[in-house]
Amino acid sequence: AALVDGALEAARVSPADPDWPGVTDPIAVPDVDHWDEETAAAAADARAERVAAFVAAARGLETAGSVSTQAIRLAFANTAGQAVTGRTTVASIDAIARTATSDGVARRASASLAAIDGGEAGGLAARKARDAADPTDIEPGRYEVVLEPSCVANMLTFLQNHGYGGRGV
């Protein structure tokens, strides 16, 4: 109640934005249901199994990371009459394997925890870490690089959360 009251008070004292087009009329929304009952009810032991598989697949490398599950239910309504609900489950692993001189990362996400293979992720992270071990110096200059999709996603997520603003648009 305090949150709503504060938002309404802030709206009352804020000047109207002459460029705001207003709330759109209601539209049909597709019925998308990314829900997995097992993921929604997943216990810590189910997540720990994936962590154990990750660590085992890293074959002795130092490891760190997490496996998480979420069950999200959302509702949206506006003053023009749009009202929709939705739900989703999300399972993810985000972990690294480390040598003395390099790290390898593996990230996977799915609507289903059953689709997250900790051993596959651990093997991938370990391979990356071992492949990058004992780096050598190179001359300063311009180099073409290839970024993994997860790296590009991290950069775009950072920009989305911290770099873009409505005023700039």
mmCIF file of C-alpha atoms in Angstrom:
data_model
loop_
_atom_site.group_PDB
_atom_site.id
_atom_site.type_symbol
_atom_site.label_atom_id
_atom_site.label_comp_id
_atom_site.label_asym_id
_atom_site.label_seq_id
_atom_site.Cartn_x
_atom_site.Cartn_y
_atom_site.Cartn_z
ATOM 1 C CA ALA A 1 0.000 0.000 0.000
ATOM 2 C CA ALA A 2 2.847 2.396 0.841
ATOM 3 C CA LEU A 3 4.471 1.701 -2.530
ATOM 4 C CA VAL A 4 1.264 2.456 -4.432
ATOM 5 C CA ASP A 5 0.586 5.569 -2.366
ATOM 6 C CA GLY A 6 4.136 6.811 -3.001
ATOM 7 C CA ALA A 7 3.852 6.181 -6.747
ATOM 8 C CA LEU A 8 0.524 7.994 -6.938
ATOM 9 C CA GLU A 9 1.904 10.959 -4.980
ATOM 10 C CA ALA A 10 4.970 11.140 -7.244
ATOM 11 C CA ALA A 11 2.671 11.091 -10.299
ATOM 12 C CA ARG A 12 0.550 13.916 -8.887
ATOM 13 C CA VAL A 13 3.532 16.243 -8.425
ATOM 14 C CA SER A 14 5.377 15.295 -11.645
ATOM 15 C CA PRO A 15 4.872 17.447 -14.738
ATOM 16 C CA ALA A 16 3.094 15.797 -17.654
ATOM 17 C CA ASP A 17 5.398 14.560 -20.430
ATOM 18 C CA PRO A 18 4.118 16.186 -23.646
ATOM 19 C CA ASP A 19 5.782 13.467 -25.764
ATOM 20 C CA TRP A 20 4.124 10.522 -24.007
ATOM 21 C CA PRO A 21 1.710 8.882 -26.449
ATOM 22 C CA GLY A 22 -0.516 7.439 -23.712
ATOM 23 C CA VAL A 23 -1.589 3.912 -22.864
ATOM 24 C CA THR A 24 -2.325 1.728 -25.891
ATOM 25 C CA ASP A 25 -5.628 0.008 -26.442
ATOM 26 C CA PRO A 26 -5.847 -3.639 -25.369
ATOM 27 C CA ILE A 27 -4.374 -6.158 -27.803
ATOM 28 C CA ALA A 28 -4.518 -9.933 -28.108
ATOM 29 C CA VAL A 29 -1.600 -11.573 -26.360
ATOM 30 C CA PRO A 30 -0.402 -15.043 -27.388
ATOM 31 C CA ASP A 31 -0.864 -17.761 -24.780
ATOM 32 C CA VAL A 32 2.744 -18.734 -24.077
ATOM 33 C CA ASP A 33 3.274 -21.119 -21.202
ATOM 34 C CA HIS A 34 6.923 -21.919 -20.430
ATOM 35 C CA TRP A 35 6.107 -23.835 -17.272
ATOM 36 C CA ASP A 36 7.684 -27.013 -15.948
ATOM 37 C CA GLU A 37 6.076 -28.417 -12.805
ATOM 38 C CA GLU A 38 9.243 -30.266 -11.682
ATOM 39 C CA THR A 39 11.311 -27.097 -12.007
ATOM 40 C CA ALA A 40 8.714 -25.067 -10.110
ATOM 41 C CA ALA A 41 8.917 -27.540 -7.213
ATOM 42 C CA ALA A 42 12.663 -28.295 -7.455
ATOM 43 C CA ALA A 43 14.404 -28.888 -4.141
ATOM 44 C CA ALA A 44 17.991 -27.976 -3.322
ATOM 45 C CA ASP A 45 19.085 -31.601 -3.854
ATOM 46 C CA ALA A 46 18.065 -31.435 -7.534
ATOM 47 C CA ARG A 47 20.214 -28.341 -8.023
ATOM 48 C CA ALA A 48 23.081 -29.862 -6.010
ATOM 49 C CA GLU A 49 23.162 -32.882 -8.364
ATOM 50 C CA ARG A 50 24.013 -30.546 -11.242
ATOM 51 C CA VAL A 51 26.690 -28.804 -9.176
ATOM 52 C CA ALA A 52 28.259 -32.160 -8.296
ATOM 53 C CA ALA A 53 28.266 -33.190 -11.976
ATOM 54 C CA PHE A 54 29.885 -29.872 -12.924
ATOM 55 C CA VAL A 55 32.640 -30.271 -10.319
ATOM 56 C CA ALA A 56 33.296 -33.902 -11.323
ATOM 57 C CA ALA A 57 33.523 -33.029 -15.026
ATOM 58 C CA ALA A 58 36.075 -30.278 -14.287
ATOM 59 C CA ARG A 59 38.465 -33.098 -13.266
ATOM 60 C CA GLY A 60 40.336 -31.434 -10.420
ATOM 61 C CA LEU A 61 40.175 -27.814 -11.499
ATOM 62 C CA GLU A 62 39.034 -25.198 -9.003
ATOM 63 C CA THR A 63 35.347 -24.496 -9.607
ATOM 64 C CA ALA A 64 32.752 -21.933 -8.534
ATOM 65 C CA GLY A 65 29.243 -21.077 -9.580
ATOM 66 C CA SER A 66 25.578 -21.713 -9.010
ATOM 67 C CA VAL A 67 22.533 -23.606 -10.193
ATOM 68 C CA SER A 68 19.246 -21.826 -9.684
ATOM 69 C CA THR A 69 15.570 -22.408 -10.342
ATOM 70 C CA GLN A 70 12.735 -19.905 -10.409
ATOM 71 C CA ALA A 71 8.984 -20.131 -10.738
ATOM 72 C CA ILE A 72 7.565 -16.781 -11.844
ATOM 73 C CA ARG A 73 3.935 -15.756 -12.133
ATOM 74 C CA LEU A 74 3.174 -12.327 -13.576
ATOM 75 C CA ALA A 75 0.124 -10.161 -14.005
ATOM 76 C CA PHE A 76 -0.212 -6.924 -15.956
ATOM 77 C CA ALA A 77 -3.129 -4.528 -16.136
ATOM 78 C CA ASN A 78 -3.559 -0.933 -17.265
ATOM 79 C CA THR A 79 -6.245 1.711 -17.246
ATOM 80 C CA ALA A 80 -7.130 1.061 -20.903
ATOM 81 C CA GLY A 81 -8.432 -2.400 -20.005
ATOM 82 C CA GLN A 82 -5.460 -4.594 -20.898
ATOM 83 C CA ALA A 83 -5.156 -7.435 -18.382
ATOM 84 C CA VAL A 84 -2.938 -10.481 -18.911
ATOM 85 C CA THR A 85 -1.245 -13.107 -16.799
ATOM 86 C CA GLY A 86 1.584 -15.479 -17.482
ATOM 87 C CA ARG A 87 3.955 -17.875 -15.838
ATOM 88 C CA THR A 88 7.377 -19.321 -16.505
ATOM 89 C CA THR A 89 9.977 -21.475 -14.889
ATOM 90 C CA VAL A 90 13.682 -20.867 -15.339
ATOM 91 C CA ALA A 91 16.579 -23.138 -14.482
ATOM 92 C CA SER A 92 20.181 -22.093 -15.003
ATOM 93 C CA ILE A 93 23.766 -23.001 -14.326
ATOM 94 C CA ASP A 94 26.460 -20.326 -14.323
ATOM 95 C CA ALA A 95 29.865 -21.625 -13.318
ATOM 96 C CA ILE A 96 33.587 -21.464 -13.962
ATOM 97 C CA ALA A 97 36.493 -23.872 -13.908
ATOM 98 C CA ARG A 98 39.901 -22.381 -13.179
ATOM 99 C CA THR A 99 43.534 -23.263 -13.798
ATOM 100 C CA ALA A 100 46.353 -21.285 -12.229
ATOM 101 C CA THR A 101 46.392 -18.913 -15.230
ATOM 102 C CA SER A 102 42.941 -19.039 -16.839
ATOM 103 C CA ASP A 103 39.202 -19.422 -16.374
ATOM 104 C CA GLY A 104 36.589 -21.167 -18.452
ATOM 105 C CA VAL A 105 32.906 -20.385 -18.085
ATOM 106 C CA ALA A 106 29.761 -22.332 -18.925
ATOM 107 C CA ARG A 107 26.217 -21.005 -18.786
ATOM 108 C CA ARG A 108 23.049 -22.811 -19.651
ATOM 109 C CA ALA A 109 19.395 -21.921 -19.128
ATOM 110 C CA SER A 110 16.095 -23.649 -19.803
ATOM 111 C CA ALA A 111 12.482 -23.677 -18.693
ATOM 112 C CA SER A 112 13.253 -27.153 -17.313
ATOM 113 C CA LEU A 113 15.868 -28.130 -14.730
ATOM 114 C CA ALA A 114 15.961 -31.597 -16.335
ATOM 115 C CA ALA A 115 17.480 -29.978 -19.453
ATOM 116 C CA ILE A 116 20.451 -28.588 -17.473
ATOM 117 C CA ASP A 117 23.401 -30.997 -17.760
ATOM 118 C CA GLY A 118 25.951 -30.080 -15.100
ATOM 119 C CA GLY A 119 28.490 -32.565 -16.459
ATOM 120 C CA GLU A 120 28.332 -31.121 -19.970
ATOM 121 C CA ALA A 121 28.739 -27.597 -18.589
ATOM 122 C CA GLY A 122 31.632 -28.660 -16.354
ATOM 123 C CA GLY A 123 33.419 -30.349 -19.233
ATOM 124 C CA LEU A 124 32.998 -27.284 -21.428
ATOM 125 C CA ALA A 125 34.260 -24.888 -18.747
ATOM 126 C CA ALA A 126 37.238 -27.128 -17.991
ATOM 127 C CA ARG A 127 38.136 -27.421 -21.691
ATOM 128 C CA LYS A 128 38.037 -23.647 -22.098
ATOM 129 C CA ALA A 129 40.188 -23.133 -19.012
ATOM 130 C CA ARG A 130 42.766 -25.708 -20.090
ATOM 131 C CA ASP A 131 42.820 -24.386 -23.671
ATOM 132 C CA ALA A 132 43.552 -20.879 -22.374
ATOM 133 C CA ALA A 133 46.153 -21.917 -19.787
ATOM 134 C CA ASP A 134 49.652 -20.465 -19.958
ATOM 135 C CA PRO A 135 48.905 -17.471 -22.204
ATOM 136 C CA THR A 136 51.667 -15.652 -24.037
ATOM 137 C CA ASP A 137 52.172 -11.954 -24.689
ATOM 138 C CA ILE A 138 51.295 -10.445 -28.049
ATOM 139 C CA GLU A 139 52.288 -7.148 -29.599
ATOM 140 C CA PRO A 140 49.908 -4.209 -29.058
ATOM 141 C CA GLY A 141 47.620 -3.655 -32.017
ATOM 142 C CA ARG A 142 44.185 -4.213 -33.478
ATOM 143 C CA TYR A 143 43.000 -7.801 -33.457
ATOM 144 C CA GLU A 144 39.791 -9.360 -34.692
ATOM 145 C CA VAL A 145 38.054 -11.351 -31.972
ATOM 146 C CA VAL A 146 35.126 -13.729 -31.846
ATOM 147 C CA LEU A 147 32.884 -13.440 -28.799
ATOM 148 C CA GLU A 148 30.778 -16.287 -27.480
ATOM 149 C CA PRO A 149 27.024 -15.735 -27.440
ATOM 150 C CA SER A 150 27.071 -15.664 -23.612
ATOM 151 C CA CYS A 151 29.653 -12.856 -23.705
ATOM 152 C CA VAL A 152 27.549 -10.813 -26.121
ATOM 153 C CA ALA A 153 24.474 -11.489 -23.961
ATOM 154 C CA ASN A 154 26.334 -10.246 -20.859
ATOM 155 C CA MET A 155 27.372 -7.037 -22.609
ATOM 156 C CA LEU A 156 23.861 -6.370 -23.914
ATOM 157 C CA THR A 157 22.308 -7.140 -20.525
ATOM 158 C CA PHE A 158 24.706 -4.692 -18.875
ATOM 159 C CA LEU A 159 23.800 -2.000 -21.416
ATOM 160 C CA GLN A 160 20.106 -2.747 -20.978
ATOM 161 C CA ASN A 161 20.297 -2.482 -17.200
ATOM 162 C CA HIS A 162 22.773 0.390 -16.916
ATOM 163 C CA GLY A 163 23.354 2.068 -20.235
ATOM 164 C CA TYR A 164 20.090 2.752 -21.981
ATOM 165 C CA GLY A 165 17.644 5.379 -20.870
ATOM 166 C CA GLY A 166 14.286 6.468 -22.194
ATOM 167 C CA ARG A 167 15.358 10.107 -22.362
ATOM 168 C CA GLY A 168 18.113 9.279 -24.819
ATOM 169 C CA VAL A 169 15.623 7.636 -27.156
#
